[in-house]
Amino acid sequence: MMLRPHIAYRLGQLHIEEVALERIARRYGTPTYVYSRAALSEGFRAYADACRGHDALVCYAVKASSNLAILQLLAHLGAGFDIVSAGELERVLAAGGDPAKIIFSGVGKTAAELGRALEVGIGCFNVESFSELHRLDAVARDARARAPVSLRINPDVDPKTHPYIATGLKDTKFGIPIEDALAAYREAARLPHLEVVGIDCHIGSQLLEEEPLIAAVDRLTGLVDRLELEQIAIRHIDVGGGIGIAYQAEETVAVGSFVKRVLARIADWRRARHGGSPLRVLFEPGRSVVGNAGLLLARVEYLKPGHEKNYAIVDAAMNDLLRPSLYEAWHEVVPFQEGQAGAKRWDVVGPICESGDWLARDRELSLAEGDLLAFLSAGAYGMSMASHYNSRPLAAEVMVDRDTIHEIRAREPISALFAQEKLLPLTR
Ligand code: LLP
């Protein structure tokens, strides 16, 4: 039975591509994040293929999953990158990403981050405020450079997603309110060390409908019309993150049809108003590239059947996969052996000392201590949101390529937890 692309039961045992997950657990231990190279490549190609024949660039949102090998593979497939910190920038460079295909998003870029990005020659800064425009202009002046900028416009549309990951409504901290956009572009065009190149938005993540995004695109294209009247030329339009994925049985929009719809909408507008002069289109997908290409492998430590609830305590926790605790997100949990009988309902929880530490609730599973479990759809915002809470070292990461297992991050040794810490010179 196929559970996700390249994740399936074969002869009753859970496999990713041609490798049984049991083999990975034996060799690398648990908890371990496991990715499929084929699924990841297909996740990216769904965007790239739909863009074929258009002037478009797919900039993978590094925050979704930032392991160097994942970035390297995506760079190899032609991806650009959407980054939000100096750390993500250095990761992309270390993985061999092309600086010219990097765009830098985020509301709080420091002067040092702006300077470093300018120094390596990134493709575009997605600026989110008047203050950032001035800071970037000053940094570029000191570097005797001109910084390519796009303004992130907050189009004030409701993306209809979880409030923590909705970013395109007026009252969020993100972007420049659309009513201030003209003034911001005039300011950007006036500043001598900035070069206006684009316009962008990102209204939220895990969007299950295209309509809010199309509404946002329409607001941006309307603004481009106004800007062109003022001789402020825009070369690219960046529509932000990708479409949502199915964690449970949500109805989703296929990536290809989402991308084609956006491209067609923009092409139609260009044809109608501008006699065909095309505009480059950028996408910044994260979740839909890597989300279903990865899983978190864990082992059942203890079973605690109870009067009210049955608890299965596993060796992964909220520090490894935060999404359930933070958003009450639902991740499918599947056992290593297919279809074991005698099911009970279990809350699958970690060993961390708080009740918020749960990974799945009220799931019908047949479990024994020592069993392996896989949390599916954990490729995006899984490892990248992991922490050290309760002094738990970060999990290992492996990538499976057909019948080969590549360790792409060694399990963190305990000593690394406090390697940067220092004792006091206690003299009294
Ligand atoms: N571009 C920008 C500027 C973003 O802020 C994000 C995500 C993306 C692109 C990628 O969006 P995607 O294609 O992945 O939907 N931790 C949350 C998700 C936070 C998303 C933050 N921004 C979660 O686990 O659901």
Coordinates of N, CA and C in Angstrom, one line a residue, residues 162-312:
H162 N -4.1 28.5 9.4 CA -3.9 28.6 10.8 C -3.4 30.0 11.2
P163 N -4.0 30.7 12.2 CA -3.6 32.1 12.5 C -2.1 32.3 12.7
Y164 N -1.3 31.3 13.2 CA 0.1 31.4 13.4 C 0.9 31.5 12.1
I165 N 0.3 31.0 11.0 CA 1.0 31.0 9.7 C 0.3 31.8 8.6
A166 N -0.7 32.6 9.1 CA -1.3 33.6 8.2 C -0.5 34.9 8.2
T167 N -0.1 35.4 7.1 CA 0.8 36.5 7.1 C 0.3 37.7 6.3
G168 N -0.8 37.5 5.5 CA -1.2 38.5 4.5 C -2.4 39.4 4.9
L169 N -2.7 39.3 6.2 CA -3.8 40.2 6.7 C -3.1 41.5 7.3
K170 N -3.9 42.5 7.3 CA -3.4 43.9 7.7 C -2.7 43.9 9.0
D171 N -3.3 43.1 10.0 CA -2.8 43.3 11.4 C -1.6 42.4 11.7
T172 N -1.0 41.8 10.7 CA 0.2 41.0 11.0 C 1.5 41.9 10.9
K173 N 2.6 41.4 11.3 CA 3.8 42.2 11.3 C 4.5 42.3 9.9
F174 N 3.9 41.6 9.0 CA 4.6 41.3 7.7 C 4.3 42.4 6.6
G175 N 5.3 42.7 5.9 CA 5.1 43.5 4.6 C 4.7 44.9 4.8
I176 N 4.6 45.6 3.7 CA 4.3 47.0 3.7 C 2.8 47.1 3.3
P177 N 2.0 47.7 4.2 CA 0.5 47.7 3.8 C 0.3 48.3 2.4
I178 N -0.6 47.7 1.7 CA -0.8 48.0 0.3 C -1.1 49.5 0.1
E179 N -1.7 50.1 1.1 CA -2.0 51.5 0.9 C -0.8 52.4 1.0
D180 N 0.3 51.9 1.6 CA 1.6 52.6 1.7 C 2.5 52.3 0.6
A181 N 2.1 51.4 -0.3 CA 3.1 50.8 -1.2 C 3.6 51.8 -2.2
L182 N 2.8 52.7 -2.7 CA 3.3 53.7 -3.7 C 4.3 54.6 -3.1
A183 N 4.1 55.0 -1.8 CA 5.0 55.9 -1.1 C 6.3 55.1 -0.9
A184 N 6.2 53.8 -0.6 CA 7.4 53.1 -0.3 C 8.3 52.9 -1.6
Y185 N 7.6 52.6 -2.7 CA 8.3 52.5 -4.0 C 9.0 53.8 -4.4
R186 N 8.2 54.9 -4.2 CA 8.8 56.2 -4.5 C 10.1 56.4 -3.7
E187 N 10.0 56.1 -2.4 CA 11.2 56.2 -1.5 C 12.3 55.3 -2.0
A188 N 12.0 54.1 -2.4 CA 13.0 53.1 -2.8 C 13.7 53.6 -4.1
A189 N 12.9 54.2 -5.0 CA 13.4 54.7 -6.3 C 14.3 55.9 -6.1
R190 N 14.0 56.6 -5.0 CA 14.8 57.9 -4.8 C 16.1 57.5 -4.1
L191 N 16.2 56.5 -3.4 CA 17.4 56.2 -2.6 C 18.5 55.7 -3.6
P192 N 19.7 56.3 -3.5 CA 20.7 56.1 -4.6 C 21.4 54.8 -4.6
H193 N 21.4 54.1 -3.5 CA 22.1 52.8 -3.5 C 21.1 51.6 -3.6
L194 N 19.9 51.9 -4.0 CA 18.9 50.8 -4.2 C 18.5 50.8 -5.7
E195 N 18.2 49.6 -6.1 CA 17.7 49.4 -7.5 C 16.4 48.6 -7.4
V196 N 15.3 49.2 -7.7 CA 14.0 48.5 -7.6 C 14.0 47.5 -8.8
V197 N 13.8 46.2 -8.4 CA 13.7 45.2 -9.4 C 12.4 44.4 -9.3
G198 N 11.7 44.4 -8.2 CA 10.6 43.5 -8.1 C 9.5 43.9 -7.1
I199 N 8.5 43.0 -7.0 CA 7.4 43.2 -6.0 C 7.1 41.8 -5.5
D200 N 6.8 41.7 -4.2 CA 6.5 40.4 -3.7 C 5.4 40.4 -2.6
C201 N 4.9 39.2 -2.3 CA 4.0 39.0 -1.2 C 4.2 37.6 -0.7
H202 N 3.7 37.4 0.4 CA 3.6 36.0 1.0 C 2.4 36.1 1.9
I203 N 1.3 35.5 1.6 CA 0.1 35.7 2.4 C -0.1 34.6 3.5
G204 N 0.7 33.6 3.4 CA 0.5 32.5 4.5 C 0.9 31.2 3.9
S205 N 1.0 30.2 4.9 CA 1.4 28.9 4.5 C 0.3 27.9 4.7
Q206 N 0.5 26.7 4.1 CA -0.5 25.7 4.1 C -1.9 26.2 3.6
L207 N -1.8 26.9 2.5 CA -3.1 27.3 1.9 C -3.7 26.2 1.1
L208 N -5.0 25.9 1.3 CA -5.6 24.8 0.6 C -6.4 25.2 -0.6
E209 N -6.5 26.5 -0.7 CA -7.3 27.1 -1.9 C -6.4 28.1 -2.6
E210 N -6.6 28.2 -3.9 CA -5.8 29.1 -4.7 C -6.4 30.5 -4.7
E211 N -7.7 30.6 -4.4 CA -8.4 31.9 -4.6 C -7.7 33.1 -3.8
P212 N -7.3 32.9 -2.5 CA -6.7 34.0 -1.8 C -5.4 34.4 -2.5
L213 N -4.7 33.5 -3.0 CA -3.4 33.8 -3.7 C -3.6 34.5 -5.0
I214 N -4.7 34.1 -5.7 CA -5.0 34.8 -7.0 C -5.4 36.3 -6.7
A215 N -6.2 36.4 -5.6 CA -6.6 37.8 -5.2 C -5.4 38.6 -4.8
A216 N -4.4 38.0 -4.2 CA -3.2 38.7 -3.8 C -2.4 39.1 -5.1
V217 N -2.3 38.2 -6.0 CA -1.6 38.5 -7.3 C -2.3 39.7 -8.0
D218 N -3.6 39.7 -8.0 CA -4.4 40.8 -8.7 C -4.1 42.1 -8.0
R219 N -3.9 42.1 -6.7 CA -3.6 43.3 -6.0 C -2.2 43.8 -6.4
L220 N -1.3 42.8 -6.5 CA 0.1 43.2 -6.9 C 0.1 43.7 -8.3
T221 N -0.6 43.1 -9.2 CA -0.5 43.5 -10.6 C -1.1 44.9 -10.8
G222 N -2.2 45.2 -10.0 CA -2.8 46.5 -10.0 C -1.8 47.5 -9.6
L223 N -1.0 47.2 -8.6 CA 0.0 48.1 -8.1 C 1.1 48.3 -9.2
V224 N 1.5 47.3 -9.8 CA 2.5 47.4 -10.9 C 2.1 48.4 -12.0
D225 N 0.8 48.3 -12.3 CA 0.2 49.3 -13.3 C 0.5 50.7 -12.8
R226 N 0.2 50.9 -11.5 CA 0.3 52.3 -11.0 C 1.8 52.7 -11.0
L227 N 2.7 51.8 -10.6 CA 4.1 52.1 -10.6 C 4.6 52.4 -12.0
E228 N 4.2 51.7 -13.0 CA 4.7 51.9 -14.3 C 4.2 53.3 -14.8
L229 N 3.1 53.8 -14.3 CA 2.7 55.1 -14.7 C 3.7 56.2 -14.2
E230 N 4.3 55.8 -13.1 CA 5.3 56.7 -12.5 C 6.8 56.4 -12.9
Q231 N 6.9 55.6 -14.0 CA 8.2 55.2 -14.5 C 9.0 54.4 -13.5
I232 N 8.3 53.7 -12.6 CA 9.0 52.8 -11.7 C 8.8 51.4 -12.3
A233 N 9.9 50.9 -12.9 CA 9.7 49.6 -13.7 C 10.0 48.4 -12.7
I234 N 9.1 47.4 -12.9 CA 9.2 46.2 -12.1 C 9.6 45.1 -13.0
R235 N 10.6 44.3 -12.7 CA 11.1 43.2 -13.5 C 10.6 41.8 -13.1
H236 N 10.3 41.7 -11.8 CA 9.7 40.4 -11.4 C 8.6 40.5 -10.4
I237 N 7.8 39.5 -10.4 CA 6.7 39.5 -9.4 C 6.8 38.1 -8.7
D238 N 6.9 38.2 -7.4 CA 7.2 37.1 -6.5 C 5.9 36.8 -5.7
V239 N 5.4 35.6 -5.9 CA 4.0 35.4 -5.3 C 4.2 34.7 -4.0
G240 N 5.4 34.5 -3.5 CA 5.5 33.9 -2.1 C 5.5 32.4 -2.1
G241 N 5.1 31.8 -0.9 CA 5.2 30.4 -0.7 C 4.3 29.6 -1.6
G242 N 4.4 28.3 -1.5 CA 3.7 27.4 -2.3 C 2.3 27.0 -1.8
I243 N 1.7 26.1 -2.4 CA 0.4 25.6 -2.0 C 0.5 24.6 -0.9
G244 N -0.6 24.4 -0.2 CA -0.5 23.4 1.0 C -0.5 22.0 0.5
I245 N -0.2 21.1 1.5 CA -0.2 19.7 1.2 C -1.2 18.9 2.0
A246 N -1.5 17.7 1.6 CA -2.4 16.9 2.4 C -1.7 16.1 3.5
Y247 N -2.1 16.5 4.7 CA -1.5 15.8 5.9 C -2.5 14.6 6.2
Q248 N -3.8 14.9 6.1 CA -4.8 13.9 6.5 C -5.5 13.5 5.2
A249 N -6.7 14.0 5.0 CA -7.3 13.7 3.7 C -7.8 15.0 3.1
E250 N -7.1 16.1 3.5 CA -7.6 17.5 3.0 C -7.6 17.4 1.4
E251 N -8.5 18.2 0.9 CA -8.5 18.3 -0.6 C -7.5 19.4 -0.9
T252 N -6.5 19.1 -1.7 CA -5.5 20.1 -2.1 C -5.5 20.4 -3.5
V253 N -4.8 21.4 -3.9 CA -4.7 21.8 -5.3 C -3.3 21.3 -5.8
A254 N -3.3 20.6 -6.9 CA -2.1 20.1 -7.4 C -1.1 21.3 -7.7
V255 N 0.2 21.0 -7.4 CA 1.2 22.1 -7.6 C 1.2 22.6 -9.1
G256 N 1.1 21.7 -10.0 CA 1.2 22.1 -11.4 C 0.0 23.0 -11.8
S257 N -1.2 22.7 -11.3 CA -2.3 23.5 -11.7 C -2.2 24.9 -11.0
F258 N -1.7 24.9 -9.8 CA -1.6 26.1 -9.0 C -0.6 27.0 -9.8
V259 N 0.6 26.5 -10.1 CA 1.6 27.2 -10.8 C 1.1 27.8 -12.1
K260 N 0.5 26.9 -12.9 CA 0.0 27.3 -14.2 C -1.1 28.4 -14.1
R261 N -1.9 28.3 -13.1 CA -3.0 29.3 -12.9 C -2.3 30.7 -12.6
V262 N -1.3 30.7 -11.7 CA -0.7 31.9 -11.4 C 0.0 32.5 -12.7
L263 N 0.7 31.7 -13.4 CA 1.5 32.1 -14.6 C 0.5 32.7 -15.6
A264 N -0.6 32.0 -15.8 CA -1.6 32.4 -16.8 C -2.2 33.7 -16.4
R265 N -2.5 33.9 -15.1 CA -3.2 35.1 -14.6 C -2.2 36.3 -14.9
I266 N -0.9 36.1 -14.6 CA 0.0 37.2 -14.8 C 0.2 37.4 -16.3
A267 N 0.3 36.4 -17.1 CA 0.5 36.5 -18.6 C -0.7 37.2 -19.2
D268 N -1.9 36.9 -18.7 CA -3.1 37.5 -19.3 C -3.1 39.0 -19.0
W269 N -2.8 39.4 -17.8 CA -2.7 40.8 -17.4 C -1.7 41.5 -18.2
R270 N -0.5 40.9 -18.4 CA 0.5 41.6 -19.2 C 0.1 41.8 -20.6
R271 N -0.6 40.8 -21.2 CA -1.0 40.9 -22.6 C -2.0 42.0 -22.7
A272 N -3.0 42.0 -21.8 CA -4.1 43.0 -21.9 C -3.6 44.4 -21.7
R273 N -2.6 44.7 -20.8 CA -2.3 46.0 -20.5 C -1.0 46.5 -21.2
H274 N -0.1 45.6 -21.5 CA 1.2 46.0 -21.9 C 1.7 45.5 -23.2
G275 N 0.8 45.0 -24.0 CA 1.2 44.5 -25.3 C 2.3 43.5 -25.3
G276 N 2.3 42.6 -24.2 CA 3.2 41.5 -24.3 C 4.5 41.5 -23.5
S277 N 4.9 42.7 -23.0 CA 6.2 42.7 -22.3 C 6.1 41.8 -21.1
P278 N 6.9 40.7 -21.1 CA 6.7 39.8 -20.0 C 7.4 40.2 -18.7
L279 N 7.0 39.6 -17.6 CA 7.6 39.9 -16.3 C 8.0 38.5 -15.8
R280 N 9.2 38.5 -15.1 CA 9.6 37.2 -14.6 C 8.8 36.9 -13.3
V281 N 8.4 35.6 -13.1 CA 7.6 35.2 -12.0 C 8.4 34.4 -11.0
L282 N 8.4 34.7 -9.7 CA 9.1 33.9 -8.7 C 8.1 33.2 -7.8
F283 N 8.5 32.0 -7.4 CA 7.7 31.2 -6.4 C 8.7 30.9 -5.3
E284 N 8.2 30.8 -4.0 CA 9.0 30.5 -2.9 C 8.4 29.3 -2.1
P285 N 8.3 28.2 -2.7 CA 7.6 27.1 -2.0 C 8.6 26.4 -1.1
G286 N 8.1 25.9 0.1 CA 8.9 25.1 1.0 C 8.1 23.8 1.3
R287 N 7.0 23.9 2.0 CA 6.3 22.7 2.4 C 6.0 21.7 1.3
S288 N 5.5 22.3 0.2 CA 5.0 21.4 -0.9 C 6.2 20.8 -1.7
V289 N 7.4 21.2 -1.5 CA 8.6 20.6 -2.1 C 9.0 19.4 -1.2
V290 N 9.1 19.6 0.1 CA 9.8 18.6 0.9 C 8.9 17.9 1.9
G291 N 7.7 18.5 2.2 CA 6.8 18.0 3.3 C 6.5 16.5 3.2
N292 N 6.1 16.1 2.1 CA 5.7 14.6 2.0 C 6.9 13.8 1.6
A293 N 8.1 14.4 1.5 CA 9.3 13.6 1.1 C 10.0 13.1 2.3
G294 N 9.6 13.5 3.5 CA 10.3 13.1 4.7 C 9.4 12.6 5.8
L295 N 10.0 11.8 6.7 CA 9.2 11.2 7.8 C 10.1 11.2 9.0
L296 N 9.5 11.1 10.2 CA 10.3 11.0 11.4 C 10.1 9.6 12.0
L297 N 11.2 8.9 12.2 CA 11.2 7.6 12.6 C 11.5 7.6 14.1
A298 N 10.6 6.9 14.9 CA 10.8 6.8 16.3 C 10.5 5.4 16.9
R299 N 10.9 5.2 18.1 CA 10.6 3.9 18.7 C 9.8 4.0 19.9
V300 N 8.9 3.0 20.1 CA 8.0 3.0 21.3 C 8.9 2.6 22.5
E301 N 9.0 3.5 23.5 CA 9.8 3.1 24.7 C 8.9 2.4 25.7
Y302 N 7.8 3.0 26.0 CA 6.9 2.4 27.0 C 5.4 2.5 26.6
L303 N 4.6 1.6 27.0 CA 3.2 1.7 26.8 C 2.6 1.9 28.2
K304 N 1.7 2.8 28.3 CA 1.1 3.2 29.6 C -0.4 3.2 29.4
P305 N -1.0 2.0 29.3 CA -2.5 2.0 29.2 C -3.1 2.5 30.5
G306 N -4.2 3.3 30.3 CA -4.7 4.0 31.5 C -6.2 3.8 31.6
H307 N -6.8 4.5 32.6 CA -8.2 4.5 32.8 C -8.9 5.4 31.8
E308 N -8.4 6.6 31.6 CA -9.0 7.6 30.7 C -8.4 7.5 29.3
K309 N -7.1 7.3 29.3 CA -6.3 7.4 28.0 C -5.2 6.3 28.0
N310 N -4.8 5.9 26.9 CA -3.7 5.1 26.7 C -2.5 5.9 26.1
Y311 N -1.4 5.8 26.8 CA -0.3 6.6 26.3 C 0.8 5.7 25.8
A312 N 1.3 6.0 24.6 CA 2.5 5.4 24.0 C 3.6 6.4 24.1

